[in-house]
PDB file of C-alpha atoms in Angstrom:
ATOM      1  CA  UNK A  81     -15.541 -18.920  -2.494  1.00 85.00           C
ATOM      2  CA  UNK A  82     -19.245 -16.550  -2.449  1.00 93.00           C
ATOM      3  CA  UNK A  83     -16.555 -13.608  -2.556  1.00 94.00           C
ATOM      4  CA  UNK A  84     -14.552 -15.445  -5.344  1.00 96.00           C
ATOM      5  CA  UNK A  85     -17.878 -15.611  -6.993  1.00 96.00           C
ATOM      6  CA  UNK A  86     -18.904 -11.784  -6.961  1.00 96.00           C
ATOM      7  CA  UNK A  87     -15.256 -10.846  -8.114  1.00 97.00           C
ATOM      8  CA  UNK A  88     -13.962 -13.683 -10.166  1.00 96.00           C
ATOM      9  CA  UNK A  89     -10.611 -12.295 -10.226  1.00 96.00           C
ATOM     10  CA  UNK A  90     -10.338 -13.001  -6.455  1.00 97.00           C
ATOM     11  CA  UNK A  91      -9.432 -17.174  -8.072  1.00 96.00           C
ATOM     12  CA  UNK A  92      -6.056 -15.640  -9.181  1.00 95.00           C
ATOM     13  CA  UNK A  93      -4.908 -14.738  -5.726  1.00 96.00           C
ATOM     14  CA  UNK A  94      -4.391 -17.135  -2.048  1.00 96.00           C
ATOM     15  CA  UNK A  95      -6.815 -17.812   0.570  1.00 95.00           C
ATOM     16  CA  UNK A  96      -4.993 -15.738   2.657  1.00 96.00           C
ATOM     17  CA  UNK A  97      -4.294 -12.524   0.091  1.00 95.00           C
ATOM     18  CA  UNK A  98      -7.605 -12.931  -0.118  1.00 96.00           C
ATOM     19  CA  UNK A  99      -8.220 -12.630   3.926  1.00 95.00           C
ATOM     20  CA  UNK A 100      -6.256  -9.675   4.165  1.00 94.00           C
ATOM     21  CA  UNK A 101      -8.152  -7.483   1.483  1.00 94.00           C
ATOM     22  CA  UNK A 102     -11.366  -8.268   2.782  1.00 93.00           C
ATOM     23  CA  UNK A 103      -9.475  -7.166   6.472  1.00 91.00           C
ATOM     24  CA  UNK A 104      -8.172  -3.889   4.696  1.00 87.00           C
ATOM     25  CA  UNK A 105     -11.292  -3.188   3.340  1.00 84.00           C
ATOM     26  CA  UNK A 106     -11.730   0.097   5.566  1.00 85.00           C
ATOM     27  CA  UNK A 107      -8.308   1.512   3.832  1.00 90.00           C
ATOM     28  CA  UNK A 108      -8.559   1.177  -0.182  1.00 92.00           C
ATOM     29  CA  UNK A 109      -4.545   1.443   0.027  1.00 92.00           C
ATOM     30  CA  UNK A 110      -3.400  -1.778   1.429  1.00 92.00           C
ATOM     31  CA  UNK A 111      -4.662  -3.350  -1.316  1.00 93.00           C
ATOM     32  CA  UNK A 112      -2.754  -2.357  -3.592  1.00 92.00           C
ATOM     33  CA  UNK A 113       0.221  -4.662  -2.901  1.00 93.00           C
ATOM     34  CA  UNK A 114      -2.311  -7.686  -4.481  1.00 94.00           C
ATOM     35  CA  UNK A 115      -2.704  -5.436  -7.792  1.00 92.00           C
ATOM     36  CA  UNK A 116      -0.041  -7.757  -9.461  1.00 90.00           C
ATOM     37  CA  UNK A 117      -2.230 -11.167  -8.530  1.00 93.00           C
ATOM     38  CA  UNK A 118      -5.220  -9.491  -9.456  1.00 95.00           C
ATOM     39  CA  UNK A 119      -4.490  -7.652 -12.798  1.00 93.00           C
ATOM     40  CA  UNK A 120      -1.185  -8.124 -14.771  1.00 90.00           C
ATOM     41  CA  UNK A 121      -0.628  -5.145 -16.294  1.00 89.00           C
ATOM     42  CA  UNK A 122      -1.373  -2.355 -13.327  1.00 92.00           C
ATOM     43  CA  UNK A 123       0.749  -2.111  -9.963  1.00 93.00           C
ATOM     44  CA  UNK A 124      -0.633   0.317  -8.532  1.00 94.00           C
ATOM     45  CA  UNK A 125      -4.254   2.615  -8.723  1.00 95.00           C
ATOM     46  CA  UNK A 126      -3.523   6.623  -8.463  1.00 96.00           C
ATOM     47  CA  UNK A 127      -6.350   7.219  -4.908  1.00 95.00           C
ATOM     48  CA  UNK A 128      -7.327  10.444  -3.591  1.00 93.00           C
ATOM     49  CA  UNK A 129      -7.934  10.447  -0.460  1.00 89.00           C
ATOM     50  CA  UNK A 130     -10.410  11.826   1.376  1.00 88.00           C
ATOM     51  CA  UNK A 131     -10.754  15.036   1.073  1.00 83.00           C
ATOM     52  CA  UNK A 132      -9.846  15.596  -2.129  1.00 75.00           C
ATOM     53  CA  UNK A 133     -12.781  17.561  -3.986  1.00 77.00           C
ATOM     54  CA  UNK A 134     -14.953  17.618  -0.970  1.00 76.00           C
ATOM     55  CA  UNK A 135     -15.266  13.539  -1.315  1.00 77.00           C
ATOM     56  CA  UNK A 136     -15.885  11.422   2.166  1.00 86.00           C
ATOM     57  CA  UNK A 137     -14.126   8.684   0.706  1.00 90.00           C
ATOM     58  CA  UNK A 138     -10.958   6.719  -1.874  1.00 92.00           C
ATOM     59  CA  UNK A 139     -11.497   7.316  -4.810  1.00 93.00           C
ATOM     60  CA  UNK A 140      -8.706   5.723  -8.057  1.00 95.00           C
ATOM     61  CA  UNK A 141      -8.454   8.092 -10.380  1.00 96.00           C
ATOM     62  CA  UNK A 142      -5.748   6.708 -12.552  1.00 97.00           C
ATOM     63  CA  UNK A 143      -4.212   3.021 -13.105  1.00 96.00           C
ATOM     64  CA  UNK A 144      -0.641   2.598 -13.569  1.00 96.00           C
ATOM     65  CA  UNK A 145       1.133   0.154 -14.859  1.00 94.00           C
ATOM     66  CA  UNK A 146       4.545  -2.100 -14.028  1.00 93.00           C
ATOM     67  CA  UNK A 147       6.095   0.042 -17.055  1.00 94.00           C
ATOM     68  CA  UNK A 148       5.338   2.863 -15.450  1.00 93.00           C
ATOM     69  CA  UNK A 149       2.723   3.649 -18.224  1.00 96.00           C
ATOM     70  CA  UNK A 150      -0.473   6.152 -16.906  1.00 97.00           C
ATOM     71  CA  UNK A 151      -3.596   5.625 -18.073  1.00 96.00           C
ATOM     72  CA  UNK A 152      -6.588   7.752 -15.908  1.00 97.00           C
ATOM     73  CA  UNK A 153     -10.011   7.072 -15.374  1.00 97.00           C
ATOM     74  CA  UNK A 154     -12.417   9.252 -17.763  1.00 96.00           C
ATOM     75  CA  UNK A 155     -14.459   9.509 -14.518  1.00 94.00           C
ATOM     76  CA  UNK A 156     -13.389   9.145 -10.611  1.00 94.00           C
ATOM     77  CA  UNK A 157     -13.971   5.207  -8.845  1.00 95.00           C
ATOM     78  CA  UNK A 158     -15.215   5.859  -5.457  1.00 94.00           C
ATOM     79  CA  UNK A 159     -12.630   2.838  -3.504  1.00 93.00           C
ATOM     80  CA  UNK A 160     -15.611   2.046  -0.889  1.00 89.00           C
ATOM     81  CA  UNK A 161     -17.228   0.166   1.021  1.00 89.00           C
ATOM     82  CA  UNK A 162     -16.878  -3.918  -0.185  1.00 92.00           C
ATOM     83  CA  UNK A 163     -13.913  -4.570  -2.340  1.00 94.00           C
ATOM     84  CA  UNK A 164     -15.222  -6.897  -4.617  1.00 95.00           C
ATOM     85  CA  UNK A 165     -17.655  -4.213  -5.579  1.00 95.00           C
ATOM     86  CA  UNK A 166     -15.279  -1.164  -6.118  1.00 95.00           C
ATOM     87  CA  UNK A 167     -13.079  -3.866  -7.790  1.00 95.00           C
ATOM     88  CA  UNK A 168     -15.471  -4.878 -10.148  1.00 96.00           C
ATOM     89  CA  UNK A 169     -16.153  -0.515 -10.508  1.00 96.00           C
ATOM     90  CA  UNK A 170     -12.629  -0.747 -11.071  1.00 95.00           C
ATOM     91  CA  UNK A 171     -12.403  -3.157 -13.841  1.00 95.00           C
ATOM     92  CA  UNK A 172     -15.388  -1.945 -15.319  1.00 95.00           C
ATOM     93  CA  UNK A 173     -13.643   1.724 -15.252  1.00 96.00           C
ATOM     94  CA  UNK A 174     -10.752   0.105 -16.892  1.00 92.00           C
ATOM     95  CA  UNK A 175     -12.810  -0.612 -19.947  1.00 90.00           C
ATOM     96  CA  UNK A 176     -14.905   3.336 -20.702  1.00 80.00           C
TER      97      UNK A 176
END
């Protein structure tokens, strides 16, 4: 429940899906199958792997809609650490 309070879009997915997301915290690309449940218009994020541009973490650089539309973020979003934190950062980047 605490995780859902920190990232309210977790209320849109099942408890099993939430546990899977939290269990995949070290590998952000594995969270992607759950995006449709949390974000209606996002199918996946375009992520760069660690080591790209000297980064030590994954970073999201764009979002892709189910219709195939791609919208780049103004700044890369670091997708590392606790999922509820970087998902909030991704949500903020959507509105920037």
